[in-house]
Coordinates of C-alpha atoms (C1' of nucleotides) in Angstrom, one line a residue:
Chain Q
X1 CA -7.4 -30.3 -7.7
X2 CA -8.8 -34.1 -6.8
X3 CA -9.0 -35.0 -3.1
X4 CA -6.1 -37.4 -3.7
X5 CA -4.0 -34.3 -5.0
X6 CA -5.3 -32.2 -2.1
X7 CA -4.3 -35.0 0.2
X8 CA -0.8 -35.2 -1.1
X9 CA -0.3 -31.5 -1.3
X10 CA -1.2 -31.4 2.8
X11 CA 1.2 -34.5 3.3
X12 CA 3.8 -33.0 1.3
X13 CA 3.6 -29.8 3.3
X14 CA 3.4 -31.8 6.6
X15 CA 7.0 -33.5 5.7
X16 CA 8.3 -30.0 4.6
X17 CA 7.3 -28.6 7.9
X18 CA 8.9 -31.4 9.6
X19 CA 12.2 -31.0 7.7
X20 CA 12.3 -27.4 8.6
X21 CA 11.5 -27.7 12.3
X22 CA 7.9 -25.8 11.6
X23 CA 4.9 -27.1 13.5
X24 CA 2.4 -28.6 11.4
X25 CA -0.5 -27.5 13.1
X26 CA -4.0 -28.8 12.2
X27 CA -4.8 -24.9 11.4
X28 CA -2.0 -24.9 8.9
X29 CA -3.2 -28.0 7.2
X30 CA -6.8 -26.9 7.2
X31 CA -5.7 -23.8 5.5
X32 CA -3.8 -25.2 2.7
X33 CA -6.2 -27.9 2.1
X34 CA -9.1 -25.4 1.5
X35 CA -6.6 -23.4 -0.5
X36 CA -5.8 -26.6 -2.7
X37 CA -9.1 -28.0 -3.0
X38 CA -10.7 -24.4 -4.5
X39 CA -9.9 -23.4 -7.7
X40 CA -10.9 -19.7 -6.6
X41 CA -8.1 -17.8 -5.7
X42 CA -9.8 -16.5 -2.5
X43 CA -9.1 -14.1 0.0
X44 CA -8.3 -14.5 3.8
X45 CA -12.1 -13.8 4.8
X46 CA -13.3 -16.4 2.5
X47 CA -10.6 -19.4 3.7
X48 CA -11.6 -18.3 7.1
X49 CA -15.3 -18.6 6.9
X50 CA -14.8 -22.2 5.0
X51 CA -11.9 -23.4 7.5
X52 CA -14.1 -22.3 10.1
X53 CA -16.5 -25.0 9.1
X54 CA -14.4 -27.9 10.6
X55 CA -12.2 -25.7 13.0
X56 CA -15.1 -23.5 14.6
X57 CA -12.5 -21.8 17.0
X58 CA -9.9 -20.7 14.4
X59 CA -9.0 -17.0 14.4
X60 CA -8.9 -14.7 11.2
X61 CA -5.6 -13.6 12.6
X62 CA -4.3 -17.4 12.4
X63 CA -5.6 -17.4 8.6
X64 CA -3.8 -14.0 7.7
X65 CA -0.5 -15.3 9.5
X66 CA -0.5 -18.7 7.8
X67 CA -1.5 -17.6 4.2
X68 CA 1.7 -15.2 4.5
X69 CA 4.0 -18.0 5.7
X70 CA 2.5 -20.4 3.2
X71 CA 3.2 -17.8 0.8
X72 CA 6.7 -16.8 2.4
X73 CA 7.6 -20.7 1.7
X74 CA 6.7 -20.9 -1.6
X75 CA 3.8 -23.2 -0.8
X76 CA 1.1 -20.9 -2.1
X77 CA 1.7 -17.7 -4.4
X78 CA -0.4 -14.5 -4.2
X79 CA -2.2 -13.1 -7.1
X80 CA -1.9 -9.5 -8.2
X81 CA -5.7 -8.0 -8.0
X82 CA -7.5 -4.6 -8.2
X83 CA -9.7 -5.4 -5.9
X84 CA -8.8 -4.4 -2.2
X85 CA -8.5 -7.9 -0.8
X86 CA -5.4 -10.1 -1.1
X87 CA -6.1 -13.3 -3.1
X88 CA -4.1 -16.7 -2.9
X89 CA -3.4 -19.3 -5.6
X90 CA -2.5 -22.9 -4.5
X91 CA -1.8 -23.8 -7.8
X92 CA 2.2 -23.7 -8.2
X93 CA 2.0 -25.4 -11.6
X94 CA 2.9 -23.1 -14.5
X95 CA -0.3 -21.8 -15.7
X96 CA -2.4 -18.3 -16.5
X97 CA -5.6 -16.6 -15.4
X98 CA -8.5 -15.5 -16.8
X99 CA -10.2 -12.7 -14.8
X100 CA -13.5 -11.8 -15.1
X101 CA -14.0 -7.8 -15.0
X102 CA -17.2 -8.3 -13.7
X103 CA -17.4 -10.6 -10.9
X104 CA -13.6 -10.7 -10.1
X105 CA -13.8 -14.6 -10.7
X106 CA -10.1 -15.8 -11.3
X107 CA -9.6 -19.0 -13.4
X108 CA -6.8 -21.0 -14.3
X109 CA -5.8 -22.1 -17.9
X110 CA -2.8 -23.8 -19.5
X111 CA -0.9 -23.0 -22.5
X112 CA 2.2 -24.4 -23.5
X113 CA 2.4 -21.7 -26.0
X114 CA 2.5 -19.3 -23.4
X115 CA 4.7 -21.3 -21.4
X116 CA 7.7 -21.0 -24.0
X117 CA 7.1 -17.0 -24.4
X118 CA 10.6 -15.1 -24.4
X119 CA 10.3 -11.8 -23.2
X120 CA 11.7 -9.2 -25.7
X121 CA 15.3 -8.6 -25.4
X122 CA 14.5 -4.9 -25.0
X123 CA 13.1 -5.8 -21.5
X124 CA 16.8 -6.5 -20.1
X125 CA 17.1 -2.9 -19.8
X126 CA 14.6 -2.8 -17.3
X127 CA 16.0 -5.6 -15.2
X128 CA 16.6 -9.4 -14.8
X129 CA 13.2 -11.1 -15.8
X130 CA 12.3 -14.1 -13.4
X131 CA 8.9 -14.9 -14.3
X132 CA 6.2 -14.4 -16.8
X133 CA 2.7 -13.8 -16.2
X134 CA -0.3 -13.5 -18.7
X135 CA -3.6 -12.5 -17.3
X136 CA -6.6 -12.4 -19.7
X137 CA -9.6 -10.1 -18.7
X138 CA -12.8 -10.1 -19.8
X139 CA -16.3 -11.5 -18.8
X140 CA -16.7 -15.1 -17.5
X141 CA -19.5 -17.4 -19.0
X142 CA -21.6 -16.5 -16.0
X143 CA -21.7 -13.0 -16.3
X144 CA -21.9 -13.0 -19.9
X145 CA -25.0 -14.7 -19.8
X146 CA -26.4 -12.5 -17.4
X147 CA -25.5 -9.6 -18.9
X148 CA -27.2 -10.9 -22.1
X149 CA -30.4 -11.3 -20.2
X150 CA -30.1 -7.8 -18.8
X151 CA -29.8 -6.0 -22.3
Chain G
X1 CA 5.5 11.4 -20.7
X2 CA 6.9 14.9 -21.8
X3 CA 5.4 17.9 -20.2
X4 CA 4.0 18.8 -23.8
X5 CA 2.1 15.5 -23.9
X6 CA 1.0 15.8 -20.1
X7 CA -0.3 19.2 -21.0
X8 CA -2.6 17.5 -23.9
X9 CA -3.7 14.7 -21.4
X10 CA -5.1 17.5 -19.2
X11 CA -6.4 19.7 -21.7
X12 CA -8.3 16.7 -23.3
X13 CA -9.4 15.6 -19.9
X14 CA -11.1 19.4 -19.3
X15 CA -12.3 19.2 -22.8
X16 CA -14.1 15.8 -22.0
X17 CA -15.4 17.2 -18.7
X18 CA -16.8 19.9 -20.2
X19 CA -19.1 17.5 -23.0
X20 CA -20.0 15.5 -19.8
X21 CA -21.4 18.2 -17.6
X22 CA -18.6 17.2 -15.0
X23 CA -16.6 20.1 -13.1
X24 CA -13.1 20.3 -14.3
X25 CA -11.7 21.3 -10.8
X26 CA -8.4 22.3 -10.5
X27 CA -7.9 19.3 -7.9
X28 CA -8.6 16.9 -10.7
X29 CA -6.4 18.3 -13.2
X30 CA -3.3 18.0 -10.9
X31 CA -4.2 14.7 -9.9
X32 CA -4.4 13.7 -13.4
X33 CA -1.4 15.6 -14.2
X34 CA 0.8 13.9 -11.4
X35 CA -0.4 10.5 -12.7
X36 CA 0.4 11.5 -16.3
X37 CA 3.5 12.9 -15.8
X38 CA 5.2 9.9 -13.4
X39 CA 5.9 6.2 -14.8
X40 CA 5.6 5.0 -11.6
X41 CA 2.4 3.7 -11.1
X42 CA 1.8 5.5 -7.7
X43 CA -0.9 4.6 -4.9
X44 CA -3.2 7.2 -3.6
X45 CA -1.0 8.2 -0.5
X46 CA 1.9 9.1 -3.2
X47 CA -0.3 11.0 -5.5
X48 CA -1.8 12.9 -2.6
X49 CA 1.8 13.9 -1.0
X50 CA 3.0 15.0 -4.4
X51 CA 0.0 17.1 -5.6
X52 CA -0.2 18.4 -2.0
X53 CA 3.1 20.3 -3.2
X54 CA 1.2 22.3 -5.5
X55 CA -2.3 22.4 -3.7
X56 CA -1.8 22.7 0.1
X57 CA -5.3 22.1 1.2
X58 CA -6.1 19.2 -0.7
X59 CA -7.8 16.3 1.0
X60 CA -6.9 12.7 0.8
X61 CA -10.6 11.9 0.2
X62 CA -10.7 14.2 -2.9
X63 CA -7.4 11.8 -4.1
X64 CA -9.1 8.7 -3.6
X65 CA -12.5 9.8 -5.3
X66 CA -10.9 11.5 -8.0
X67 CA -8.7 8.3 -9.0
X68 CA -11.6 6.5 -8.8
X69 CA -13.8 8.5 -11.2
X70 CA -10.8 9.0 -13.5
X71 CA -10.8 5.0 -13.5
X72 CA -14.5 4.7 -13.9
X73 CA -14.4 6.9 -16.9
X74 CA -11.6 5.3 -18.5
X75 CA -9.1 8.4 -18.4
X76 CA -6.6 5.8 -16.1
X77 CA -6.7 2.4 -15.3
X78 CA -5.9 0.4 -12.1
X79 CA -2.8 -1.9 -12.0
X80 CA -3.3 -5.2 -10.3
X81 CA -1.0 -5.4 -7.7
X82 CA 0.0 -7.9 -4.6
X83 CA 0.6 -5.0 -2.5
X84 CA -2.1 -3.8 0.1
X85 CA -2.3 -0.3 -1.9
X86 CA -4.3 0.7 -4.8
X87 CA -1.9 1.4 -7.7
X88 CA -2.8 3.5 -11.0
X89 CA -1.5 4.0 -14.2
X90 CA -2.3 7.0 -16.6
X91 CA -0.8 5.3 -19.8
X92 CA -3.6 4.3 -21.8
X93 CA -1.5 3.0 -24.8
X94 CA -1.4 -0.7 -25.1
X95 CA 1.9 -1.9 -23.0
X96 CA 2.9 -4.1 -20.5
X97 CA 4.4 -3.9 -17.1
X98 CA 7.5 -5.1 -15.7
X99 CA 7.2 -5.6 -11.9
X100 CA 10.0 -5.6 -9.6
X101 CA 9.5 -8.3 -6.7
X102 CA 12.0 -6.6 -4.5
X103 CA 10.8 -2.9 -4.1
X104 CA 7.5 -3.1 -6.2
X105 CA 8.3 -1.0 -8.9
X106 CA 6.2 -1.2 -11.7
X107 CA 7.8 -0.1 -15.6
X108 CA 6.0 0.1 -18.7
X109 CA 7.4 -1.7 -21.7
X110 CA 5.9 -2.0 -25.6
X111 CA 6.1 -5.3 -27.6
X112 CA 4.8 -5.4 -30.8
X113 CA 5.0 -9.1 -30.5
X114 CA 3.1 -9.2 -27.3
X115 CA 0.8 -7.2 -28.9
X116 CA -0.3 -9.3 -31.6
X117 CA -0.6 -12.3 -29.0
X118 CA -4.1 -14.1 -29.6
X119 CA -5.3 -16.2 -26.5
X120 CA -5.4 -19.8 -27.1
X121 CA -8.8 -21.0 -28.5
X122 CA -9.4 -23.2 -25.3
X123 CA -9.7 -19.9 -23.3
X124 CA -13.3 -19.4 -24.9
X125 CA -14.4 -22.1 -22.6
X126 CA -13.9 -19.7 -19.5
X127 CA -15.6 -16.5 -21.1
X128 CA -14.9 -13.8 -23.7
X129 CA -11.6 -12.1 -23.5
X130 CA -11.4 -8.2 -23.5
X131 CA -7.8 -7.9 -23.1
X132 CA -4.5 -9.3 -22.6
X133 CA -2.0 -8.5 -20.1
X134 CA 1.7 -9.4 -19.6
X135 CA 3.4 -8.9 -16.5
X136 CA 7.3 -9.7 -16.3
X137 CA 8.2 -10.3 -12.6
X138 CA 11.9 -9.9 -11.4
X139 CA 14.5 -7.8 -10.2
X140 CA 14.8 -4.1 -11.3
X141 CA 18.4 -2.8 -12.3
X142 CA 18.5 -0.9 -9.2
X143 CA 17.6 -3.9 -6.7
X144 CA 19.6 -6.1 -8.9
X145 CA 22.9 -4.0 -8.5
X146 CA 22.1 -3.6 -4.7
X147 CA 21.3 -7.0 -4.1
X148 CA 25.1 -8.0 -5.4
X149 CA 26.5 -5.5 -3.3
X150 CA 25.1 -7.4 -0.6
X151 CA 26.1 -10.6 -1.3
Chain Z
dT1 C1' -22.8 39.2 -11.8
dC2 C1' -25.5 35.4 -9.9
dG3 C1' -27.4 31.2 -8.5
dC4 C1' -27.3 26.1 -7.9
dA5 C1' -25.6 22.1 -7.5
dA6 C1' -21.4 19.2 -8.0
dA7 C1' -17.1 18.9 -5.5
dT8 C1' -14.3 19.8 -1.9
dA9 C1' -12.2 19.8 3.0
dG10 C1' -11.5 18.4 7.4
dG11 C1' -13.0 15.2 10.6
dA12 C1' -15.1 10.8 11.7
dA13 C1' -16.3 5.8 10.4
dT14 C1' -15.5 1.6 8.3
dT15 C1' -13.0 -2.4 6.6
dA16 C1' -9.0 -5.2 6.0
dT17 C1' -5.0 -6.4 8.0
dT18 C1' -1.5 -6.6 11.8
dC19 C1' -0.3 -6.6 16.9
dC20 C1' -0.3 -8.1 21.6
dT21 C1' 0.0 -11.5 25.4
dA22 C1' -2.2 -15.5 28.1
dT23 C1' -3.0 -19.6 26.4
dT24 C1' -2.7 -24.1 24.1
dA25 C1' -0.6 -27.8 21.4
dT26 C1' 3.0 -29.8 18.6
dG27 C1' 6.9 -32.5 19.0
dA28 C1' 11.7 -33.9 20.7
dG29 C1' 13.6 -36.2 23.9
dA30 C1' 13.9 -39.1 27.8
Chain K
dT1 C1' 3.9 -43.0 27.4
dC2 C1' 5.1 -38.9 29.3
dT3 C1' 7.3 -34.1 30.0
dC4 C1' 8.4 -30.0 29.0
dA5 C1' 10.1 -26.1 26.3
dT6 C1' 8.3 -23.2 22.7
dA7 C1' 6.1 -22.4 18.4
dA8 C1' 1.3 -21.3 17.3
dT9 C1' -2.8 -19.9 18.5
dA10 C1' -7.2 -17.3 19.9
dG11 C1' -9.3 -13.2 21.2
dG12 C1' -9.4 -8.8 21.9
dA13 C1' -7.2 -4.5 20.4
dA14 C1' -5.0 -1.5 17.4
dT15 C1' -3.3 0.2 12.8
dA16 C1' -3.4 1.5 8.2
dA17 C1' -6.0 2.0 3.7
dT18 C1' -10.3 3.7 2.0
dT19 C1' -14.6 5.5 2.5
dC20 C1' -18.5 8.4 4.7
dC21 C1' -20.6 12.7 6.2
dT22 C1' -21.7 17.3 6.3
dA23 C1' -20.7 22.1 6.4
dT24 C1' -18.6 25.0 2.9
dT25 C1' -16.8 26.4 -1.6
dT26 C1' -16.4 26.8 -6.6
dG27 C1' -17.4 25.7 -11.4
dC28 C1' -19.9 27.2 -15.0
dG29 C1' -24.1 28.0 -17.3
dA30 C1' -27.5 31.7 -17.8

DNA sequence: TCGCAAATAGGAATTATTCCTATTATGAGA
DNA sequence: TCTCATAATAGGAATAATTCCTATTTGCGA
């Protein structure tokens, strides 16, 4: 996401806060900015250490609470993970994930073919589908390269 | 999974343990049996409380360690989750998940169309794909039914 | 049957996350 | 611009999920 786009996300968030009678604090803006600027789907501890560079007195509890508030308001999304830390995603466009099974990196990718995928009719027996999520698992370029070196 | 199939899973596990010089303890068998018998992708605490009915002195640490050992050996798989507890799956056949966004229930379903899905070529730029996982999110039948009642 | 080392149980410790409350800061209204 | 109410925060504490430690038990090969 470009700097301009990040700025727009934050500005839009501020406007939405005003509409909803929710305070647009500096902490909230910086947390969203950090999440919007990174494509790494970070956990709370990572967001905390990065935002602390600009807001040295921010608390970890504020980061946790704010991430959950942003998720609740649909501003960001939580990413399902096999790790023991919650991961978050500011990209709310329709997209998919590539997850490295070695280092845990999560990368976005787009695919019109995947977007247009329709769940098999038999799934209706399980319930009502609201969304489809595709996760590709494998080894990212970096880990592939390093694994080759080590063999 | 039928009782016969569960029994076969456990017997196969015992044989594999013997081959690998790893003890086939009663605890390990019961933990695998519980996971193989349930289609619920439970967390460690759930497995612990159920296995304890048959093995009253089992410890939670043993459940955690055994789930991780089974995962490491490829006997079971960890399920990516947005919850704060690790979830596990004994179904090692090619399948997909329907996840209820209300109650968290994870249900298996099968789809030859999904199985034959090929990742878009552009993904190669991200890394080497080993597997494709599709997760449908929505409201399970039970939660749909209850939500209708409450409205 | 025996013996060894892997595995376990029970309790403690660690880590990720949430709770508590005194203080601060946002922003509506004057 | 100022005031003030209250939402939000910081710092510290508590909780919950998971891992660690070690004395004891048990699986299984000989």
